[in-house]
PDB file of C-alpha atoms in Angstrom:
ATOM      1  CA  MET P 113      27.082  10.638 161.998  1.00 43.00           C
ATOM      2  CA  ILE P 114      30.849  10.731 162.449  1.00 46.00           C
ATOM      3  CA  LYS P 115      31.329  13.098 159.507  1.00 45.00           C
ATOM      4  CA  ILE P 116      28.626  15.447 160.801  1.00 44.00           C
ATOM      5  CA  TYR P 117      30.219  15.464 164.247  1.00 40.00           C
ATOM      6  CA  GLU P 118      33.667  16.200 162.838  1.00 46.00           C
ATOM      7  CA  TYR P 119      32.317  18.991 160.656  1.00 43.00           C
ATOM      8  CA  ASN P 120      30.463  20.606 163.554  1.00 50.00           C
ATOM      9  CA  SER P 121      33.594  20.422 165.709  1.00 54.00           C
ATOM     10  CA  ILE P 122      35.568  22.722 163.379  1.00 51.00           C
ATOM     11  CA  THR P 123      36.257  26.016 165.132  1.00 55.00           C
ATOM     12  CA  LYS P 124      36.134  29.502 163.626  1.00 44.00           C
ATOM     13  CA  ASP P 125      39.898  29.764 164.048  1.00 56.00           C
ATOM     14  CA  GLU P 126      40.381  26.619 161.944  1.00 54.00           C
ATOM     15  CA  ILE P 127      38.095  27.996 159.220  1.00 48.00           C
ATOM     16  CA  PHE P 128      39.998  31.292 159.130  1.00 48.00           C
ATOM     17  CA  SER P 129      43.291  29.377 159.116  1.00 60.00           C
ATOM     18  CA  ARG P 130      42.201  27.364 156.071  1.00 63.00           C
ATOM     19  CA  GLU P 131      41.031  30.482 154.247  1.00 65.00           C
ATOM     20  CA  GLU P 132      44.346  32.170 155.016  1.00 65.00           C
ATOM     21  CA  GLU P 133      46.245  29.125 153.744  1.00 73.00           C
ATOM     22  CA  LYS P 134      44.190  29.174 150.530  1.00 74.00           C
ATOM     23  CA  ALA P 135      44.917  32.886 150.060  1.00 79.00           C
ATOM     24  CA  ASN P 136      48.632  32.238 150.557  1.00 91.00           C
ATOM     25  CA  VAL P 137      48.604  29.517 147.894  1.00 93.00           C
ATOM     26  CA  GLU P 138      46.846  31.862 145.454  1.00 95.00           C
ATOM     27  CA  LYS P 139      49.400  34.633 146.085  1.00 95.00           C
ATOM     28  CA  ILE P 140      52.434  32.340 145.786  1.00 96.00           C
ATOM     29  CA  VAL P 141      51.144  30.805 142.562  1.00 97.00           C
ATOM     30  CA  GLU P 142      50.369  34.214 141.082  1.00 97.00           C
ATOM     31  CA  GLU P 143      53.941  35.358 141.800  1.00 97.00           C
ATOM     32  CA  ILE P 144      55.428  32.190 140.284  1.00 97.00           C
ATOM     33  CA  ILE P 145      53.351  32.517 137.107  1.00 98.00           C
ATOM     34  CA  ASP P 146      54.355  36.171 136.695  1.00 98.00           C
ATOM     35  CA  ASP P 147      58.004  35.253 137.224  1.00 98.00           C
ATOM     36  CA  VAL P 148      57.896  32.515 134.566  1.00 98.00           C
ATOM     37  CA  LYS P 149      56.098  34.830 132.132  1.00 97.00           C
ATOM     38  CA  LYS P 150      58.778  37.491 132.562  1.00 98.00           C
ATOM     39  CA  ASN P 151      61.938  35.415 132.979  1.00 98.00           C
ATOM     40  CA  GLY P 152      61.233  32.147 131.149  1.00 97.00           C
ATOM     41  CA  ASP P 153      63.847  29.401 131.508  1.00 98.00           C
ATOM     42  CA  GLU P 154      65.864  31.388 134.048  1.00 98.00           C
ATOM     43  CA  ALA P 155      62.912  31.276 136.453  1.00 98.00           C
ATOM     44  CA  LEU P 156      62.354  27.559 135.774  1.00 97.00           C
ATOM     45  CA  PHE P 157      65.963  26.654 136.589  1.00 97.00           C
ATOM     46  CA  ARG P 158      65.698  28.718 139.765  1.00 97.00           C
ATOM     47  CA  TYR P 159      62.519  26.980 140.929  1.00 96.00           C
ATOM     48  CA  CYS P 160      63.925  23.523 140.113  1.00 95.00           C
ATOM     49  CA  GLU P 161      66.800  24.227 142.462  1.00 94.00           C
ATOM     50  CA  LYS P 162      64.593  25.838 145.127  1.00 93.00           C
ATOM     51  CA  PHE P 163      61.704  23.355 145.228  1.00 92.00           C
ATOM     52  CA  ASP P 164      63.187  20.126 143.841  1.00 90.00           C
ATOM     53  CA  GLY P 165      66.790  20.504 144.984  1.00 90.00           C
ATOM     54  CA  ALA P 166      67.904  19.925 141.381  1.00 89.00           C
ATOM     55  CA  LYS P 167      70.533  22.141 139.796  1.00 92.00           C
ATOM     56  CA  LEU P 168      69.953  21.319 136.150  1.00 93.00           C
ATOM     57  CA  SER P 169      71.928  22.158 133.037  1.00 92.00           C
ATOM     58  CA  SER P 170      69.009  21.289 130.767  1.00 95.00           C
ATOM     59  CA  LEU P 171      65.258  21.095 131.330  1.00 97.00           C
ATOM     60  CA  GLU P 172      64.372  18.612 128.599  1.00 98.00           C
ATOM     61  CA  VAL P 173      64.811  14.867 129.036  1.00 97.00           C
ATOM     62  CA  THR P 174      67.169  13.415 126.421  1.00 96.00           C
ATOM     63  CA  LYS P 175      66.817  10.172 124.451  1.00 95.00           C
ATOM     64  CA  GLU P 176      69.787   8.826 126.414  1.00 97.00           C
ATOM     65  CA  GLU P 177      67.982   9.478 129.709  1.00 96.00           C
ATOM     66  CA  ILE P 178      64.896   7.644 128.460  1.00 97.00           C
ATOM     67  CA  SER P 179      67.060   4.735 127.315  1.00 97.00           C
ATOM     68  CA  ASP P 180      68.739   4.563 130.742  1.00 96.00           C
ATOM     69  CA  ALA P 181      65.339   4.676 132.466  1.00 96.00           C
ATOM     70  CA  LEU P 182      64.058   1.738 130.397  1.00 96.00           C
ATOM     71  CA  LYS P 183      67.028  -0.335 131.556  1.00 96.00           C
ATOM     72  CA  LYS P 184      66.122   0.364 135.199  1.00 96.00           C
ATOM     73  CA  VAL P 185      62.451  -0.559 134.905  1.00 96.00           C
ATOM     74  CA  ASP P 186      61.294  -4.054 135.854  1.00 96.00           C
ATOM     75  CA  PRO P 187      60.621  -5.919 132.557  1.00 96.00           C
ATOM     76  CA  LYS P 188      57.339  -7.183 134.033  1.00 97.00           C
ATOM     77  CA  LEU P 189      56.189  -3.606 134.609  1.00 96.00           C
ATOM     78  CA  LEU P 190      57.112  -2.717 131.042  1.00 96.00           C
ATOM     79  CA  ASP P 191      54.973  -5.604 129.775  1.00 97.00           C
ATOM     80  CA  ILE P 192      52.087  -4.452 131.962  1.00 97.00           C
ATOM     81  CA  LEU P 193      52.396  -0.893 130.614  1.00 97.00           C
ATOM     82  CA  LYS P 194      52.287  -2.186 127.035  1.00 97.00           C
ATOM     83  CA  GLU P 195      49.231  -4.322 127.781  1.00 98.00           C
ATOM     84  CA  ALA P 196      47.523  -1.374 129.479  1.00 97.00           C
ATOM     85  CA  LYS P 197      48.310   0.773 126.434  1.00 98.00           C
ATOM     86  CA  GLU P 198      46.512  -1.690 124.159  1.00 97.00           C
ATOM     87  CA  ASN P 199      43.438  -1.745 126.408  1.00 97.00           C
ATOM     88  CA  ILE P 200      43.304   2.046 126.696  1.00 97.00           C
ATOM     89  CA  GLU P 201      43.767   2.462 122.951  1.00 97.00           C
ATOM     90  CA  HIS P 202      40.939   0.037 122.216  1.00 97.00           C
ATOM     91  CA  PHE P 203      38.542   1.836 124.550  1.00 97.00           C
ATOM     92  CA  HIS P 204      39.302   5.392 123.421  1.00 96.00           C
ATOM     93  CA  THR P 205      39.366   4.492 119.736  1.00 96.00           C
ATOM     94  CA  CYS P 206      35.685   3.594 120.156  1.00 95.00           C
ATOM     95  CA  GLN P 207      35.072   7.082 121.579  1.00 94.00           C
ATOM     96  CA  LYS P 208      36.629   8.920 118.667  1.00 92.00           C
ATOM     97  CA  ARG P 209      34.270  11.364 116.963  1.00 91.00           C
ATOM     98  CA  ASN P 210      34.299  11.862 113.216  1.00 91.00           C
ATOM     99  CA  SER P 211      33.516  14.750 110.879  1.00 94.00           C
ATOM    100  CA  PHE P 212      30.466  14.457 108.638  1.00 95.00           C
ATOM    101  CA  ILE P 213      28.478  16.427 106.061  1.00 95.00           C
ATOM    102  CA  ILE P 214      24.748  16.004 105.316  1.00 95.00           C
ATOM    103  CA  ASN P 215      23.675  17.227 101.905  1.00 93.00           C
ATOM    104  CA  ASP P 216      20.591  15.148 101.071  1.00 91.00           C
ATOM    105  CA  LYS P 217      18.298  18.126 100.360  1.00 91.00           C
ATOM    106  CA  GLU P 218      18.968  20.677  97.664  1.00 92.00           C
ATOM    107  CA  GLY P 219      20.314  23.947  99.065  1.00 92.00           C
ATOM    108  CA  ILE P 220      20.829  22.540 102.581  1.00 94.00           C
ATOM    109  CA  VAL P 221      24.261  21.582 103.886  1.00 95.00           C
ATOM    110  CA  MET P 222      24.799  20.556 107.505  1.00 96.00           C
ATOM    111  CA  GLY P 223      27.599  18.856 109.365  1.00 96.00           C
ATOM    112  CA  GLN P 224      30.380  19.044 111.861  1.00 95.00           C
ATOM    113  CA  LYS P 225      34.153  19.136 111.544  1.00 94.00           C
ATOM    114  CA  ILE P 226      36.295  17.577 114.260  1.00 94.00           C
ATOM    115  CA  LEU P 227      39.788  19.040 114.522  1.00 94.00           C
ATOM    116  CA  PRO P 228      42.364  17.966 117.132  1.00 95.00           C
ATOM    117  CA  ILE P 229      44.261  20.595 119.087  1.00 96.00           C
ATOM    118  CA  GLU P 230      47.871  21.118 118.064  1.00 97.00           C
ATOM    119  CA  LYS P 231      49.684  20.733 121.402  1.00 98.00           C
ATOM    120  CA  ALA P 232      48.636  19.071 124.679  1.00 98.00           C
ATOM    121  CA  GLY P 233      50.487  19.507 127.979  1.00 98.00           C
ATOM    122  CA  LEU P 234      50.479  16.617 130.425  1.00 98.00           C
ATOM    123  CA  TYR P 235      51.298  17.202 134.094  1.00 97.00           C
ATOM    124  CA  VAL P 236      52.473  14.072 135.900  1.00 96.00           C
ATOM    125  CA  PRO P 237      53.186  14.149 139.662  1.00 93.00           C
ATOM    126  CA  GLY P 238      56.486  12.804 140.960  1.00 86.00           C
ATOM    127  CA  GLY P 239      57.950  11.707 144.287  1.00 76.00           C
ATOM    128  CA  THR P 240      55.627   9.481 146.330  1.00 76.00           C
ATOM    129  CA  ALA P 241      52.768  10.176 143.874  1.00 76.00           C
ATOM    130  CA  ALA P 242      54.498   8.771 140.802  1.00 83.00           C
ATOM    131  CA  TYR P 243      51.766   6.939 138.909  1.00 90.00           C
ATOM    132  CA  PRO P 244      52.655   5.646 135.416  1.00 94.00           C
ATOM    133  CA  SER P 245      48.943   5.059 134.796  1.00 94.00           C
ATOM    134  CA  SER P 246      48.423   8.839 134.839  1.00 94.00           C
ATOM    135  CA  VAL P 247      50.737   9.108 131.832  1.00 97.00           C
ATOM    136  CA  LEU P 248      48.914   6.434 129.840  1.00 97.00           C
ATOM    137  CA  MET P 249      45.412   7.658 130.650  1.00 96.00           C
ATOM    138  CA  ASN P 250      46.192  11.207 129.490  1.00 96.00           C
ATOM    139  CA  ALA P 251      48.670  10.743 126.653  1.00 97.00           C
ATOM    140  CA  ILE P 252      47.011   7.882 124.763  1.00 97.00           C
ATOM    141  CA  PRO P 253      43.593   9.567 124.241  1.00 96.00           C
ATOM    142  CA  ALA P 254      45.420  12.676 122.994  1.00 97.00           C
ATOM    143  CA  ARG P 255      47.381  10.588 120.520  1.00 96.00           C
ATOM    144  CA  ILE P 256      44.212   8.846 119.289  1.00 96.00           C
ATOM    145  CA  ALA P 257      42.469  12.219 118.904  1.00 95.00           C
ATOM    146  CA  GLY P 258      45.241  13.293 116.544  1.00 96.00           C
ATOM    147  CA  VAL P 259      47.042  15.833 118.746  1.00 97.00           C
ATOM    148  CA  SER P 260      50.208  16.845 116.883  1.00 97.00           C
ATOM    149  CA  GLU P 261      52.524  17.137 119.887  1.00 98.00           C
ATOM    150  CA  ILE P 262      52.235  15.833 123.446  1.00 98.00           C
ATOM    151  CA  VAL P 263      54.452  17.607 125.974  1.00 98.00           C
ATOM    152  CA  MET P 264      54.910  16.126 129.445  1.00 98.00           C
ATOM    153  CA  VAL P 265      56.219  17.767 132.615  1.00 98.00           C
ATOM    154  CA  SER P 266      57.103  15.974 135.836  1.00 96.00           C
ATOM    155  CA  PRO P 267      59.151  17.118 138.852  1.00 95.00           C
ATOM    156  CA  PRO P 268      62.700  15.740 139.058  1.00 93.00           C
ATOM    157  CA  THR P 269      63.880  13.897 142.158  1.00 87.00           C
ATOM    158  CA  GLY P 270      67.626  14.041 142.496  1.00 85.00           C
ATOM    159  CA  GLY P 271      67.810  15.722 139.120  1.00 90.00           C
ATOM    160  CA  SER P 272      65.894  13.070 137.176  1.00 92.00           C
ATOM    161  CA  ILE P 273      62.312  11.918 136.619  1.00 95.00           C
ATOM    162  CA  ASN P 274      61.122   8.598 138.050  1.00 94.00           C
ATOM    163  CA  PRO P 275      62.170   5.818 135.585  1.00 95.00           C
ATOM    164  CA  ASN P 276      58.683   4.245 135.684  1.00 96.00           C
ATOM    165  CA  ILE P 277      57.168   7.572 134.605  1.00 97.00           C
ATOM    166  CA  LEU P 278      59.644   7.879 131.746  1.00 97.00           C
ATOM    167  CA  ALA P 279      58.923   4.295 130.696  1.00 97.00           C
ATOM    168  CA  ALA P 280      55.197   5.026 130.596  1.00 98.00           C
ATOM    169  CA  ALA P 281      55.844   8.158 128.534  1.00 98.00           C
ATOM    170  CA  TYR P 282      57.912   6.113 126.086  1.00 97.00           C
ATOM    171  CA  VAL P 283      55.186   3.463 125.771  1.00 97.00           C
ATOM    172  CA  ALA P 284      52.456   6.104 125.372  1.00 97.00           C
ATOM    173  CA  GLY P 285      54.352   7.976 122.661  1.00 97.00           C
ATOM    174  CA  VAL P 286      54.928  11.291 124.461  1.00 98.00           C
ATOM    175  CA  ASP P 287      56.900  13.621 122.173  1.00 98.00           C
ATOM    176  CA  ARG P 288      58.792  15.828 124.627  1.00 98.00           C
ATOM    177  CA  ILE P 289      59.433  15.573 128.368  1.00 98.00           C
ATOM    178  CA  PHE P 290      60.606  18.292 130.751  1.00 98.00           C
ATOM    179  CA  LYS P 291      61.956  18.094 134.301  1.00 97.00           C
ATOM    180  CA  LEU P 292      59.473  20.497 135.787  1.00 97.00           C
ATOM    181  CA  GLY P 293      56.915  20.393 138.570  1.00 95.00           C
ATOM    182  CA  GLY P 294      54.619  22.654 140.526  1.00 95.00           C
ATOM    183  CA  ALA P 295      53.008  25.919 139.478  1.00 97.00           C
ATOM    184  CA  GLN P 296      56.092  26.821 137.432  1.00 98.00           C
ATOM    185  CA  ALA P 297      55.528  23.821 135.157  1.00 98.00           C
ATOM    186  CA  VAL P 298      51.920  24.824 134.528  1.00 98.00           C
ATOM    187  CA  ALA P 299      53.006  28.416 133.823  1.00 98.00           C
ATOM    188  CA  ALA P 300      55.633  27.207 131.356  1.00 98.00           C
ATOM    189  CA  LEU P 301      53.071  25.123 129.462  1.00 98.00           C
ATOM    190  CA  ALA P 302      50.540  27.944 129.446  1.00 98.00           C
ATOM    191  CA  TYR P 303      52.825  30.759 128.278  1.00 98.00           C
ATOM    192  CA  GLY P 304      55.850  28.989 126.811  1.00 98.00           C
ATOM    193  CA  THR P 305      59.528  29.702 127.478  1.00 98.00           C
ATOM    194  CA  GLU P 306      62.766  29.443 125.515  1.00 98.00           C
ATOM    195  CA  SER P 307      62.730  25.657 126.033  1.00 97.00           C
ATOM    196  CA  VAL P 308      59.139  24.709 126.818  1.00 98.00           C
ATOM    197  CA  PRO P 309      56.531  25.082 124.053  1.00 98.00           C
ATOM    198  CA  LYS P 310      53.209  26.775 124.744  1.00 98.00           C
ATOM    199  CA  VAL P 311      50.374  24.247 124.611  1.00 98.00           C
ATOM    200  CA  ASP P 312      46.659  24.502 123.868  1.00 98.00           C
ATOM    201  CA  LYS P 313      45.440  22.398 126.796  1.00 98.00           C
ATOM    202  CA  ILE P 314      46.879  21.263 130.137  1.00 98.00           C
ATOM    203  CA  VAL P 315      45.697  18.016 131.739  1.00 97.00           C
ATOM    204  CA  GLY P 316      46.730  15.842 134.660  1.00 95.00           C
ATOM    205  CA  PRO P 317      46.540  15.817 138.475  1.00 93.00           C
ATOM    206  CA  GLY P 318      48.701  17.718 140.955  1.00 92.00           C
ATOM    207  CA  ASN P 319      48.886  19.236 144.425  1.00 92.00           C
ATOM    208  CA  ALA P 320      47.200  22.436 145.646  1.00 94.00           C
ATOM    209  CA  PHE P 321      49.755  24.641 143.881  1.00 95.00           C
ATOM    210  CA  VAL P 322      49.316  22.821 140.577  1.00 96.00           C
ATOM    211  CA  ALA P 323      45.517  23.000 140.860  1.00 96.00           C
ATOM    212  CA  GLU P 324      45.669  26.707 141.672  1.00 97.00           C
ATOM    213  CA  ALA P 325      48.033  27.342 138.764  1.00 98.00           C
ATOM    214  CA  LYS P 326      45.652  25.579 136.360  1.00 98.00           C
ATOM    215  CA  LYS P 327      42.846  27.729 137.733  1.00 97.00           C
ATOM    216  CA  GLN P 328      44.827  30.932 137.162  1.00 97.00           C
ATOM    217  CA  VAL P 329      45.953  30.123 133.601  1.00 98.00           C
ATOM    218  CA  PHE P 330      42.500  28.919 132.528  1.00 97.00           C
ATOM    219  CA  GLY P 331      41.335  31.188 129.709  1.00 95.00           C
ATOM    220  CA  LYS P 332      44.852  31.659 128.417  1.00 96.00           C
ATOM    221  CA  VAL P 333      44.907  27.910 127.891  1.00 97.00           C
ATOM    222  CA  SER P 334      42.305  25.163 128.201  1.00 97.00           C
ATOM    223  CA  ILE P 335      42.440  22.732 131.148  1.00 97.00           C
ATOM    224  CA  ASP P 336      40.745  19.452 132.036  1.00 94.00           C
ATOM    225  CA  MET P 337      39.560  20.436 135.512  1.00 90.00           C
ATOM    226  CA  ILE P 338      40.789  22.131 138.702  1.00 85.00           C
TER     227      ILE P 338
END
């Protein structure tokens, strides 16, 4: 009853305001994607400074940065991440599909061939929504499926990615990590830049701008959901 009452109390002005806000998000995201397509890394550095307050010299996380992050993480959390990895691996290994050929009748050949995609892009939120579990739940199934390269993006806070997120990426076996967030990160994964490789599929949760960006690049690249 409460939900019905709240719904019925929404005014026309509020509905129009929400539609206008949605249209603004679509327009902003479209402009960001076009900018990244045209200007590549230059646009990414610009957006990192504008939206994340991070003036970076390099977009990709180095091995030294990952090593430093592991030193900052609570050892108990690291143990929990490793245990979670084992559980997730066990579950998704049981889901793995296999190729097969049926040729038990002369002249009839049937079957299916399962091929993993080459590159998967993983979007991981940062800031107050930094969830290491998101890294494990997306990266580990990709690794089990046989994806050749897993590329992760996550917005930098103060010029660096949350240490817990980096620790989870290390445990999950992520291949490359970039200090990128928002619609610009999705655009970079979808179209590729001088630094960021183009991927075949983008997965992972994000805010309204990330969701809209995934919606707009769908077709150019596969996505999990909006």
